[in-house]
Coordinates of C-alpha atoms in Angstrom, one line a residue:
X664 CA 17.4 5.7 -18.1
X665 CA 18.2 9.6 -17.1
X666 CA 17.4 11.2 -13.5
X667 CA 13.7 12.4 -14.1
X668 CA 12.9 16.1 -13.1
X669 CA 11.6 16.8 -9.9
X670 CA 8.9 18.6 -8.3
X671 CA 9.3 22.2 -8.0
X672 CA 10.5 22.4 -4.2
X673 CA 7.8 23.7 -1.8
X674 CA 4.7 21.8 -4.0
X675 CA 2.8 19.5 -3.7
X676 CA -1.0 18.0 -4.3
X677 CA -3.4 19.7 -6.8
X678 CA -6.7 17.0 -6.1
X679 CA -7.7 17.5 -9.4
X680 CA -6.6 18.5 -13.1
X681 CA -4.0 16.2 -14.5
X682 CA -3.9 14.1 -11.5
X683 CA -7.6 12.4 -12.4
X684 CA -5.4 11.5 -15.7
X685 CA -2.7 9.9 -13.4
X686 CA -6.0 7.9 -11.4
X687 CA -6.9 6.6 -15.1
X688 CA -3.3 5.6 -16.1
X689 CA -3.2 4.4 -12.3
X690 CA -6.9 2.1 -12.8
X691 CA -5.2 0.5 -15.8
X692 CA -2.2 -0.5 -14.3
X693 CA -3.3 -1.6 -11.1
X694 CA -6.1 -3.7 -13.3
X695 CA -3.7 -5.8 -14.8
X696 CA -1.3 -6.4 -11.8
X697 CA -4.6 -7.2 -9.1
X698 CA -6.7 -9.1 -12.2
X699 CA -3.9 -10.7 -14.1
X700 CA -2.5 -13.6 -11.6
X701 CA -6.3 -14.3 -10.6
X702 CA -7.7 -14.5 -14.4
X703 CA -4.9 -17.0 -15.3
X704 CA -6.9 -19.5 -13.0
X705 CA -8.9 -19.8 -15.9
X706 CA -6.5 -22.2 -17.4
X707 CA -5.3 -24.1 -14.8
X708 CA -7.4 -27.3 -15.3
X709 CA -6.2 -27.6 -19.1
X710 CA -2.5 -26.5 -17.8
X711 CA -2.7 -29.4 -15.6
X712 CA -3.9 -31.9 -18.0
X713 CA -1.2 -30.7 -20.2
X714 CA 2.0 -31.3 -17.9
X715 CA 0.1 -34.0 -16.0
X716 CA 0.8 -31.7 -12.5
X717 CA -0.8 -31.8 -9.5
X718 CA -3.4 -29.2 -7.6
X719 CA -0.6 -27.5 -5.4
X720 CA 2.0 -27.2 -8.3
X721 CA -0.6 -25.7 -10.6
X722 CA -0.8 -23.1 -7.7
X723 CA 2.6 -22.3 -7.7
X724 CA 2.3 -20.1 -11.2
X725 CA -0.4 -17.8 -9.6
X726 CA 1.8 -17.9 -6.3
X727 CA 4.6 -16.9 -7.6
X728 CA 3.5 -14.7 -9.8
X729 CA 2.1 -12.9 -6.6
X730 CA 5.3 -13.1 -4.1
X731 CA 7.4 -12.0 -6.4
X732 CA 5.2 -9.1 -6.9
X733 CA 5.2 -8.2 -3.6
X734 CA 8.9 -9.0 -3.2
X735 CA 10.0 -7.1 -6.3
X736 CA 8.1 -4.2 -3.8
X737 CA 11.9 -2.5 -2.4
X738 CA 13.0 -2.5 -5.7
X739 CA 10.9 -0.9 -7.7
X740 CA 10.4 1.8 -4.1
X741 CA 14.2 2.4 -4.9
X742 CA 13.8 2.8 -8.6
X743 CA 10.7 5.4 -7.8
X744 CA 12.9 7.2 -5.7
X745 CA 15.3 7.3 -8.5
X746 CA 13.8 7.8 -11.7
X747 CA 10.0 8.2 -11.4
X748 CA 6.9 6.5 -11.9
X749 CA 6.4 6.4 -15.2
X750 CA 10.2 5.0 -16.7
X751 CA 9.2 2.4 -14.0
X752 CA 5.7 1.5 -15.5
X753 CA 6.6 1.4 -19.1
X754 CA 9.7 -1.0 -18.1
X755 CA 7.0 -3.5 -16.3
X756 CA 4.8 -3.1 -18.8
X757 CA 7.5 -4.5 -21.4
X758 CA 8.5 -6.9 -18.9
X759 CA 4.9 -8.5 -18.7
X760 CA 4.1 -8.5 -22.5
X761 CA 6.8 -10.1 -23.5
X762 CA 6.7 -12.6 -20.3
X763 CA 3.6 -14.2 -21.0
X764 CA 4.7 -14.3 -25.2
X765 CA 7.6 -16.6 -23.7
X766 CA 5.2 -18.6 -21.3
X767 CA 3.4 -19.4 -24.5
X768 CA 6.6 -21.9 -25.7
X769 CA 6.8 -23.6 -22.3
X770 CA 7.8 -26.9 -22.7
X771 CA 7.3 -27.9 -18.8
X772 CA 5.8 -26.6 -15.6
X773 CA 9.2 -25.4 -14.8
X774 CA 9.4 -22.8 -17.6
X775 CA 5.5 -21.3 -16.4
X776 CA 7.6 -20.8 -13.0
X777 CA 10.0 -18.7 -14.6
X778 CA 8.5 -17.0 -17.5
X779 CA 4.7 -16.3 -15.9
X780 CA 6.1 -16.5 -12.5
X781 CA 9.4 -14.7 -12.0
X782 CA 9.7 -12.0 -15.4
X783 CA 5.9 -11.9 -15.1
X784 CA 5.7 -11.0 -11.5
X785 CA 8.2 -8.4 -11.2
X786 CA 6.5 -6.5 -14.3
X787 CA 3.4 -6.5 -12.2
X788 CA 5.5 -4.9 -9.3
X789 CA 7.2 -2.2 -11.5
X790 CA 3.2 -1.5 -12.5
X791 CA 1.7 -1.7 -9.0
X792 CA 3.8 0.2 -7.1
X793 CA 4.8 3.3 -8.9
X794 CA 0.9 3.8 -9.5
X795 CA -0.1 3.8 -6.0
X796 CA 2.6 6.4 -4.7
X797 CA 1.9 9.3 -7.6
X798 CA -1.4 9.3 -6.6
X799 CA -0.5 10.6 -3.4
X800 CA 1.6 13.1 -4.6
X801 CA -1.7 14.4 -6.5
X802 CA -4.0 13.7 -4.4
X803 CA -4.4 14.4 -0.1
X804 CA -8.2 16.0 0.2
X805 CA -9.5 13.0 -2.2
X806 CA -7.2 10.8 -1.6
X807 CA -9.1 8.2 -0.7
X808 CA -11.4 8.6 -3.3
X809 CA -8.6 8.6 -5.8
X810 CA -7.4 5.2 -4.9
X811 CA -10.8 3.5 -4.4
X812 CA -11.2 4.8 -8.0
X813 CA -7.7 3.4 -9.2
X814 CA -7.7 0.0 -7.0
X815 CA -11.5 -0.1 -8.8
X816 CA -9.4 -1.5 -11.8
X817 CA -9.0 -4.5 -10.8
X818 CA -12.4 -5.8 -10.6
X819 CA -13.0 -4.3 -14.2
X820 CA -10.4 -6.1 -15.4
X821 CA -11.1 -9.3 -13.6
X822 CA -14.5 -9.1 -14.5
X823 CA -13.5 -8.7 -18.4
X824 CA -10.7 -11.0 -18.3
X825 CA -12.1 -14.0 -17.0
X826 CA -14.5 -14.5 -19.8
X827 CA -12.1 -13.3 -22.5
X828 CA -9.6 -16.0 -21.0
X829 CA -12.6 -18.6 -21.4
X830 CA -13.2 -17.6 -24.9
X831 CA -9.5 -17.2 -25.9
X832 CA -8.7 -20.7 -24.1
X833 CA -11.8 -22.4 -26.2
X834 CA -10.6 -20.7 -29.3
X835 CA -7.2 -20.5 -29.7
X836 CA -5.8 -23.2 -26.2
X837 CA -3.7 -22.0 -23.8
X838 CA -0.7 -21.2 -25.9
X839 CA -2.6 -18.8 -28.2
X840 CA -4.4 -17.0 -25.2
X841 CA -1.0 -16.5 -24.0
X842 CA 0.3 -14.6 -26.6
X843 CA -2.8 -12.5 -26.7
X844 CA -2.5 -11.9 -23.2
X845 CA 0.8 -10.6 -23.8
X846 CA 0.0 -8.0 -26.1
X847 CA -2.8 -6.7 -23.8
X848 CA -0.1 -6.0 -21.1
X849 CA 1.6 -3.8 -23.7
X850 CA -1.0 -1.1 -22.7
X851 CA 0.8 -0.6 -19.1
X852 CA 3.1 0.9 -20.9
X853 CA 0.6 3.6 -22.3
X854 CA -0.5 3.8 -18.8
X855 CA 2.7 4.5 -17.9
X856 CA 3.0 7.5 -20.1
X857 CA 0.3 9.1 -18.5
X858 CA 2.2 9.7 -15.1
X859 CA 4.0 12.9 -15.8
X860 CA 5.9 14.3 -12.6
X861 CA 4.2 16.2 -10.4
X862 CA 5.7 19.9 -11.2
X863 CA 3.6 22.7 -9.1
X864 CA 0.4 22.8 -7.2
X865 CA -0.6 24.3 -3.6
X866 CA 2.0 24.7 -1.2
X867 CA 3.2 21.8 1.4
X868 CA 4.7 20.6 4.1
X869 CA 8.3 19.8 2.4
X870 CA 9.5 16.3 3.8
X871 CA 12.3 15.9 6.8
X872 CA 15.3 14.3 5.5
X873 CA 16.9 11.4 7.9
X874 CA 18.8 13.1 10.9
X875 CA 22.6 12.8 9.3
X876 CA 25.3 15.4 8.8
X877 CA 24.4 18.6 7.5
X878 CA 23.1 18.4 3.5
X879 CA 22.9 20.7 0.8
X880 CA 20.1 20.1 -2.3
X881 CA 21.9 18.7 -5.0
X882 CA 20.8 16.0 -7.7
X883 CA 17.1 15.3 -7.9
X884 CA 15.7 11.5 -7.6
X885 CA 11.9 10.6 -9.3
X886 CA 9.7 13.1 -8.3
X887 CA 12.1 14.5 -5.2
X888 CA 14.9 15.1 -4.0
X889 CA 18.4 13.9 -3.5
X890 CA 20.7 15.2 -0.7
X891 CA 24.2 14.9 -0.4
X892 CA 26.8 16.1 2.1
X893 CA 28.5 19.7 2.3
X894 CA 31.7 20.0 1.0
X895 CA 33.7 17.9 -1.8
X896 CA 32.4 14.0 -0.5
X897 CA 31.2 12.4 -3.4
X898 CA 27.5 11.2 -3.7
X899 CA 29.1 7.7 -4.6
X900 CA 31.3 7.8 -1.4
X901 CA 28.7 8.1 1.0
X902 CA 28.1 4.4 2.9
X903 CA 25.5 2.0 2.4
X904 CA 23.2 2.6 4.9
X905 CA 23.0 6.6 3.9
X906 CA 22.2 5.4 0.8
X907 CA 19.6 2.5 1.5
X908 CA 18.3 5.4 4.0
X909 CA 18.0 8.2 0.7
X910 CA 15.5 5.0 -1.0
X911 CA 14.0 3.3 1.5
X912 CA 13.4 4.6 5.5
X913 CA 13.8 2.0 7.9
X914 CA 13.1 4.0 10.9
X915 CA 9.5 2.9 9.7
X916 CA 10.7 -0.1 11.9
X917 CA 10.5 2.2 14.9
X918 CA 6.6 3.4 14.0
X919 CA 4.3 1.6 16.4
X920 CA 0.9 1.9 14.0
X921 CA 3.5 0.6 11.1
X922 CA 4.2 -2.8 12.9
X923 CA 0.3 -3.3 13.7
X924 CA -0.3 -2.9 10.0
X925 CA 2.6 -5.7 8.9
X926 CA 1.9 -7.8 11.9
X927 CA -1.9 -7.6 10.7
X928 CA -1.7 -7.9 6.8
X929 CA 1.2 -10.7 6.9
X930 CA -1.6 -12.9 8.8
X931 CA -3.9 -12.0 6.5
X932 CA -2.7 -13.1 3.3
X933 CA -2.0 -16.5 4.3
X934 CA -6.2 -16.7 3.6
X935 CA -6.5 -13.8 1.1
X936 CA -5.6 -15.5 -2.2
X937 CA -5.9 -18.5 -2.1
X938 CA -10.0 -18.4 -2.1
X939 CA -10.0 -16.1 -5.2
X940 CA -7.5 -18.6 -7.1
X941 CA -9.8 -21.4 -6.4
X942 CA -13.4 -20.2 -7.0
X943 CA -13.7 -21.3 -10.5
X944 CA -11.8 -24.7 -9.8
X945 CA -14.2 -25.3 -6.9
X946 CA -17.1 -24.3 -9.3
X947 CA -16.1 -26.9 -11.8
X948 CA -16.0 -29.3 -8.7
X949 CA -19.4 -29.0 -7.8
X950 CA -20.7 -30.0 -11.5
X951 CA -21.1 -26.2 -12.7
X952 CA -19.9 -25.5 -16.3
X953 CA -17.0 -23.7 -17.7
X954 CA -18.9 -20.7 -18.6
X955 CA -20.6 -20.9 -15.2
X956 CA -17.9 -21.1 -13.3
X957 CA -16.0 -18.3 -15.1
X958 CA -19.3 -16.2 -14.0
X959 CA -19.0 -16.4 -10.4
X960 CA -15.7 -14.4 -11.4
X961 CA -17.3 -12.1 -13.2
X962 CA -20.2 -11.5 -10.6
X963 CA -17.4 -11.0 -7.8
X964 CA -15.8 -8.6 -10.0
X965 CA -18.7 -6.3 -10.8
X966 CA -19.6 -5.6 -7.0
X967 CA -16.0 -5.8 -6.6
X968 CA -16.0 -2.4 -9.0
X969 CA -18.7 -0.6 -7.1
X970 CA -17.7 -1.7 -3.6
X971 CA -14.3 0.1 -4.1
X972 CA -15.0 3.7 -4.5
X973 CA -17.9 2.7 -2.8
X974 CA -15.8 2.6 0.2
X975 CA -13.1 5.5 -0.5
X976 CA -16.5 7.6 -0.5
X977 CA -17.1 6.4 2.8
X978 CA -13.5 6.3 3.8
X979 CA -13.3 10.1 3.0
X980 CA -16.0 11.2 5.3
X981 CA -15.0 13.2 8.3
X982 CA -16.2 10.3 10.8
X983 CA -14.7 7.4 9.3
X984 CA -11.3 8.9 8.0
X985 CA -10.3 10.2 11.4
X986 CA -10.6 6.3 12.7
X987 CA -10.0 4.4 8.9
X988 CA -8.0 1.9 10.5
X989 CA -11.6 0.3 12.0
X990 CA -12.9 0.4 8.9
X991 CA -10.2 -2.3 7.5
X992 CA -10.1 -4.2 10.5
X993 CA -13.9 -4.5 9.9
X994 CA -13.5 -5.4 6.0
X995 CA -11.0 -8.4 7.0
X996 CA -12.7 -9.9 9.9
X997 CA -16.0 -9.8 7.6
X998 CA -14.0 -11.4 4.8
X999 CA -12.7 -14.5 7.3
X1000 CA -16.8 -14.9 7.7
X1001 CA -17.7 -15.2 4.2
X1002 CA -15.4 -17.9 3.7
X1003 CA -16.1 -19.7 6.6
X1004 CA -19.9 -19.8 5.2
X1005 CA -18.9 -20.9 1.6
X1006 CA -19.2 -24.6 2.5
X1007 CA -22.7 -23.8 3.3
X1008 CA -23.5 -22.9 -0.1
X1009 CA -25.0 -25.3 -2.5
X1010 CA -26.2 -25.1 -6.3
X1011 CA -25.3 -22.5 -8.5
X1012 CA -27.3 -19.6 -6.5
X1013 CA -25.8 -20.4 -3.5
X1014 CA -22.4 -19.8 -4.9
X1015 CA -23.4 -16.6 -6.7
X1016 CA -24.4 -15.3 -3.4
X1017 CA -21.1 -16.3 -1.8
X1018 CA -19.4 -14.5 -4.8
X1019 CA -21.3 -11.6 -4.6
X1020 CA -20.7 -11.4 -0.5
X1021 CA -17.2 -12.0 -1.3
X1022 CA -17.0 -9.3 -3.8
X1023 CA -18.2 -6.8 -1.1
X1024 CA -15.5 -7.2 1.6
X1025 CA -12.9 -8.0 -0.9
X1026 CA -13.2 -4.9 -2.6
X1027 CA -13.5 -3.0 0.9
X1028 CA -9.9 -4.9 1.8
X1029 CA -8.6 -3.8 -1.2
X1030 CA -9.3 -0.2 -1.8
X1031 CA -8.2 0.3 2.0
X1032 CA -5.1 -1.7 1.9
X1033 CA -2.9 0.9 0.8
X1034 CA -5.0 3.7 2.1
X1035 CA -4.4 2.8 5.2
X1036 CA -0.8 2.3 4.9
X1037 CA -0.4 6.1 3.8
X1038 CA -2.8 7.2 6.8
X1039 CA -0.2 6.1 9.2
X1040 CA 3.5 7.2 7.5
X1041 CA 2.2 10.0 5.5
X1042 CA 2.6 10.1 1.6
X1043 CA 6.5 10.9 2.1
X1044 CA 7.4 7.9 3.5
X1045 CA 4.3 5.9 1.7
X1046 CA 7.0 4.7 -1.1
X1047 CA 9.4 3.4 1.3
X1048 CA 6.9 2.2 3.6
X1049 CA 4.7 -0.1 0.8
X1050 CA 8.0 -1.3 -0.4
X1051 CA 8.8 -2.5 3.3
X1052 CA 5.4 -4.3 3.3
X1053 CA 5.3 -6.1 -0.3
X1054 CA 8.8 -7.4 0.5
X1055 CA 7.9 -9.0 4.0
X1056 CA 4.4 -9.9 2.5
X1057 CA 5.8 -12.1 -0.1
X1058 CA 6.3 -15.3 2.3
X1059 CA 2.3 -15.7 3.2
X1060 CA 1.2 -14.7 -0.4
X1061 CA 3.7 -17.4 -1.6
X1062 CA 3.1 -19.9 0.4
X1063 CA -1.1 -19.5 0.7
X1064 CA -2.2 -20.6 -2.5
X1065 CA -0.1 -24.3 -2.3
X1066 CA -1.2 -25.0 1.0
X1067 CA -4.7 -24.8 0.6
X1068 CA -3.8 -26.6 -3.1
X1069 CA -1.8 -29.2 -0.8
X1070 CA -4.9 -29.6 1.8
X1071 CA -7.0 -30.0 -1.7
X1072 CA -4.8 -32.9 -2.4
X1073 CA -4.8 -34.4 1.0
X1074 CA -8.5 -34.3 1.8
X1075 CA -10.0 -34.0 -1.7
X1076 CA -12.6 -31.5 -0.5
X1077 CA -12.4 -27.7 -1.2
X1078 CA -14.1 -27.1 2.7
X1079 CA -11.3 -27.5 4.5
X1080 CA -9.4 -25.0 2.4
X1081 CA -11.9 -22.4 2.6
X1082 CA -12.3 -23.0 6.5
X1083 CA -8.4 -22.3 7.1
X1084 CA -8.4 -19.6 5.4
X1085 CA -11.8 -17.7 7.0
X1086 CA -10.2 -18.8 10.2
X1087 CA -6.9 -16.9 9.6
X1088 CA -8.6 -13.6 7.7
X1089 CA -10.9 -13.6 11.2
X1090 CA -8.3 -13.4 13.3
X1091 CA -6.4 -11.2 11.3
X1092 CA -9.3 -8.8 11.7
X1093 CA -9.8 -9.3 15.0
X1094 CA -5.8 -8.5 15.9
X1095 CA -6.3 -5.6 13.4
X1096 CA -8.8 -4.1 15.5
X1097 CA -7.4 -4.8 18.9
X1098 CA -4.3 -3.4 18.3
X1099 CA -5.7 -0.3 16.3
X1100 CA -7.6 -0.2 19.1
X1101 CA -4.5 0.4 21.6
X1102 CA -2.6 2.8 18.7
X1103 CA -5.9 5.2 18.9
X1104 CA -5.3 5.4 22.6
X1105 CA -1.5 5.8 22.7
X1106 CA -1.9 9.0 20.2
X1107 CA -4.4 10.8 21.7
X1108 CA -2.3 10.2 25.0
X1109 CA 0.4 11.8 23.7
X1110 CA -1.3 14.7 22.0
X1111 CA -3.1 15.5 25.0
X1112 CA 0.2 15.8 26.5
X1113 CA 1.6 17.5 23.7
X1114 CA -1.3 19.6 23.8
X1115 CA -0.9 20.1 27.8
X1116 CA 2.8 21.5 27.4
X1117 CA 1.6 23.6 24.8
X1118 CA -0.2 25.4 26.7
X1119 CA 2.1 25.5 29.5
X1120 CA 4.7 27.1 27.5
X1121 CA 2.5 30.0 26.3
X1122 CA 1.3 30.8 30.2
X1123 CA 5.4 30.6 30.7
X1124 CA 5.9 32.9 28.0
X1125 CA 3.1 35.6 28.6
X1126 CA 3.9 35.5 32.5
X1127 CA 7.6 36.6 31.3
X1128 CA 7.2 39.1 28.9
X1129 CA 4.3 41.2 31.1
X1130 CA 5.3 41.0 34.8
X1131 CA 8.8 39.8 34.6
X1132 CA 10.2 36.6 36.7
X1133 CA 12.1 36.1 39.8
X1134 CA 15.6 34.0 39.4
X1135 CA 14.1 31.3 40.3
X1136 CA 11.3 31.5 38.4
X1137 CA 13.8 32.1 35.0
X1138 CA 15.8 28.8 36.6
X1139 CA 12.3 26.8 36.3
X1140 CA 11.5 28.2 33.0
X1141 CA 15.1 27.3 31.2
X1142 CA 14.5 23.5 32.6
X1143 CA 11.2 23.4 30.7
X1144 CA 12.2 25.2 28.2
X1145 CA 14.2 22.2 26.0
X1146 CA 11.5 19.7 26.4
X1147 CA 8.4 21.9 25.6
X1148 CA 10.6 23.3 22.4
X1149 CA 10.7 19.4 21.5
X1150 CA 7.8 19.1 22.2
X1151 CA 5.8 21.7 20.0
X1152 CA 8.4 22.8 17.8
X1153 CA 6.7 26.5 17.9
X1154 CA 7.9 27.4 21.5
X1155 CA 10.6 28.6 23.1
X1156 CA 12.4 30.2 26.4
X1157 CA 15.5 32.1 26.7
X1158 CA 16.4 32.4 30.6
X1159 CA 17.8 35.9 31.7
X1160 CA 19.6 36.9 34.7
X1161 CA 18.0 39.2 37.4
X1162 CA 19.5 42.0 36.7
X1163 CA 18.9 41.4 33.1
X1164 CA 15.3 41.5 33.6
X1165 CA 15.1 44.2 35.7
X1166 CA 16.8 46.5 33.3
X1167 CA 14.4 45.3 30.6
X1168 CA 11.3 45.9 32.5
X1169 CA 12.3 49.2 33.3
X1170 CA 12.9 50.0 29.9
X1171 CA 9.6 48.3 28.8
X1172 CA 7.9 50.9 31.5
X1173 CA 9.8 54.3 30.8
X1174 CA 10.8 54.3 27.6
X1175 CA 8.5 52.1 25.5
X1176 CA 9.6 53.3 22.1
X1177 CA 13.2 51.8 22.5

């Protein structure tokens, strides 16, 4: 794999041309890593029957399949960084095809771990990843709209897959559907294709590199840029941390509004999967069909696929965008709800509706997820930043799915589950907000006071340069001076002496043309 060319230095989003091409290849890619681990619940029940496995160990294939997708999120960041998006995406792509062939000869429970699991899920991070941080190097007017079209391909390919899972497992058993499967996930590969570099556009703000020694441009990394030190040190001799900090920025640590966020989405999915996962199990349960239950999938799915750029639309509306991080909160909390009604439901109907409420808010969670994330750090630090958050989300999206599978083997009643789960997506929602809340207030705090010094520089400045200071005054001035230039970045004061500015205002007032 060679150093893919950069961006031509100084450019940045087009919103629009080739970069609605990108969204598409970006829709089919994110389709298959959202859809895939949730359509394979479609064979779950013959699975079990097969290796004679319990409700939480049947769990563990879509769970892991998840972590390590999120786990697997640093990496691929780092190979982004390095070598693009698209060598990235075709790379997952082959890692997912021929995944699910292998899964197809499992002899054991075991082997689903590691072939569906493991191989399987870090395909679906190389796909999921390097999709959502190209479109922000195409995109920043739309932006949002771009990714609630993109994240949209999920629900399209949930709603497709989990009937054409139903059909292929009735047809041709799990084994054959999983070789078919395989061959689908060949397409990523296509999709990755489509994500060209990003090579001119309008003009923008270039990023900052990390505060180090003085740097010179030299090698190119993905889509950016590589710096190295002045003089004859080796790139390959620089230390660790200057190169962990060239792939992934931990000051992100640091960013107030970045902790809320991973505080925030770590408690929510403990209770985001797991409901999704179990839905056509639960269906089954409660004396519904196969074909039925596979439905109640499909139903989510299709106002899953409207609710998404549904709420990018919204999203990208002067009103909303300028506070988006209500809007999630909003979309999480209202989640927690829906599954702390599902109980309630009864009869077919009832759990249509509950699907169809589901697929609402879940699609508002989703298409906001990662919108959100690149509201707070900016799209140049979005790459390091979601690889930051997949990595630390792995633990509650690992871990969900078997304990509401082990609660379904203690208690033999799918309530309970769905009750723990509401209750941690509410108060996820409800922290969400809070602390949003207190972010909001901290910002506009400080850019009033930004603001404030502002102006008090340029009343320094014009009070100078027309009637001239006292000593005193100039002493005032110079004190000010370093923390307003901070400050800004656009203003600065250069004290003179007395006599100094004398002679300068006498020149100014006798001989102008000097």
């Amino acid at each position: 794999m060679g150093v893919a060319g950069a961006s031509a230095p100084g450019y940045g989003p087009l919103d629009g041309g080739w970069g609605w091409v990108v969204v598409f290849g970006a829709f089919i890619s994110i389709g298959f890593s959202y859809a895939f681990p949730k359509a394979l619940t479609i064979y779950f029940k013959e699975i079990q029957r097969h290796f004679s496995v319990s409700y939480s160990q049947i769990a563990w294939v879509s769970s892991i399949m998840l972590a390590v997708m999120y786990a697997g999120g640093p990496i691929s960041s780092v190979l982004v960084n390095r070598y693009g998006s698209r060598p990235v995406v075709i790379t997952g792509g082959v890692m997912c095809g021929v995944s699910m062939v292998a899964a197809s000869f499992a002899s054991n429970i075991t082997h689903l771990y590691m072939c569906v699991g493991i191989i399987g899920g870090l395909g679906l991070s190389f796909n999921l990843q390097p999709s959502l941080t190209i479109i922000g190097k195409y995109f920043q007017v739309k932006r949002p709209i771009a990714n609630g079209l993109a994240m949209a391909g999920s629900p399209v390919f949930l709603c497709t897959l989990a009937p054409l899972n139903q059909f292929l497992l009735d047809r041709f058993g799990w084994r054959g559907g999983f070789v078919i499967l395989g061959a689908m996930l060949f397409n990523c590969c296509v999709a990755g294709a489509l994500m060209r570099p990003l090579r001119g556009g309008a003009p923008a703000v270039p990023c900052k590199p990390p505060p180090t020694r003085a740097r010179t441009q030299e090698a190119v990394c993905g889509d950016g840029v590589i710096e190295r030190p002045r003089g004859r040190e080796s790139l390959c001799r620089r230390s660790c941390a200057e190169n962990m900090s060239c792939f992934l920025d931990l000051s992100l640590f640091h960013h107030r509004g970045f902790i809320i966020y991973l505080t925030g989405n770590m408690l929510m999915f403990f209770g985001f999967f797991a409901p999704m996962i179990f839905l056509a199990p639960y269906a089954k349960h409660r004396g519904l069909d196969e074909y039925s239950a596979a439905s109640l999938l499909s139903a989510l799915a299709i106002v899953d696929m409207v609710a998404r750029p549904g709420t990018g639309l919204l999203a990208n509306t002067k009103l909303v965008r300028r506070r988006i991080q209500y809007l999630f909160s909003f979309a999480v909390a209202y989640n927690g709800v829906c599954h702390l009604l599902c109980p309630l439901a009864s009869g077919y109907w009832g759990l249509v509706a509950y699907a169809l409420c589901y697929g609402v808010v879940y699609g508002m969670v989703c298409a906001l997820l990662f919108e959100c994330l690149m509201d707070l750090v900016g799209p140049c630090r979005f790459s390091s930043a979601v690889g930051l958050v997949t990595v630390l989300e792995c633990c509650p999206v690992l871990v969900g799915p078997p304990i509401a599978g082990a609660m379904l083997d203690m208690f033999g009643d799918y309530s309970y589950m769905f009750y723990m789960c509401g209750a941690v997506m509410l108060t996820a929602g409800l922290f969400l907000f809070t602390m949003n809340y207190y972010n909001y207030q901290q910002l506009d705090q400080a850019k009033r006071s930004q603001d404030k010094g502002t102006e008090l520089g340029e009343r320094t400045g014009q009070h100078g340069g027309q009637h001239g200071s006292s000593q005193a005054d100039d002493k005032i001035v110079e004190e000010q001076a370093p923390s307003l230039e901070q400050e800004s970045g656009t203003f600065r004061v250069k004290a003179e002496t007395e006599d100094n500015t004398m002679q300068q205002q006498q020149k100014t007032e006798f001989n102008p043309k000097d």
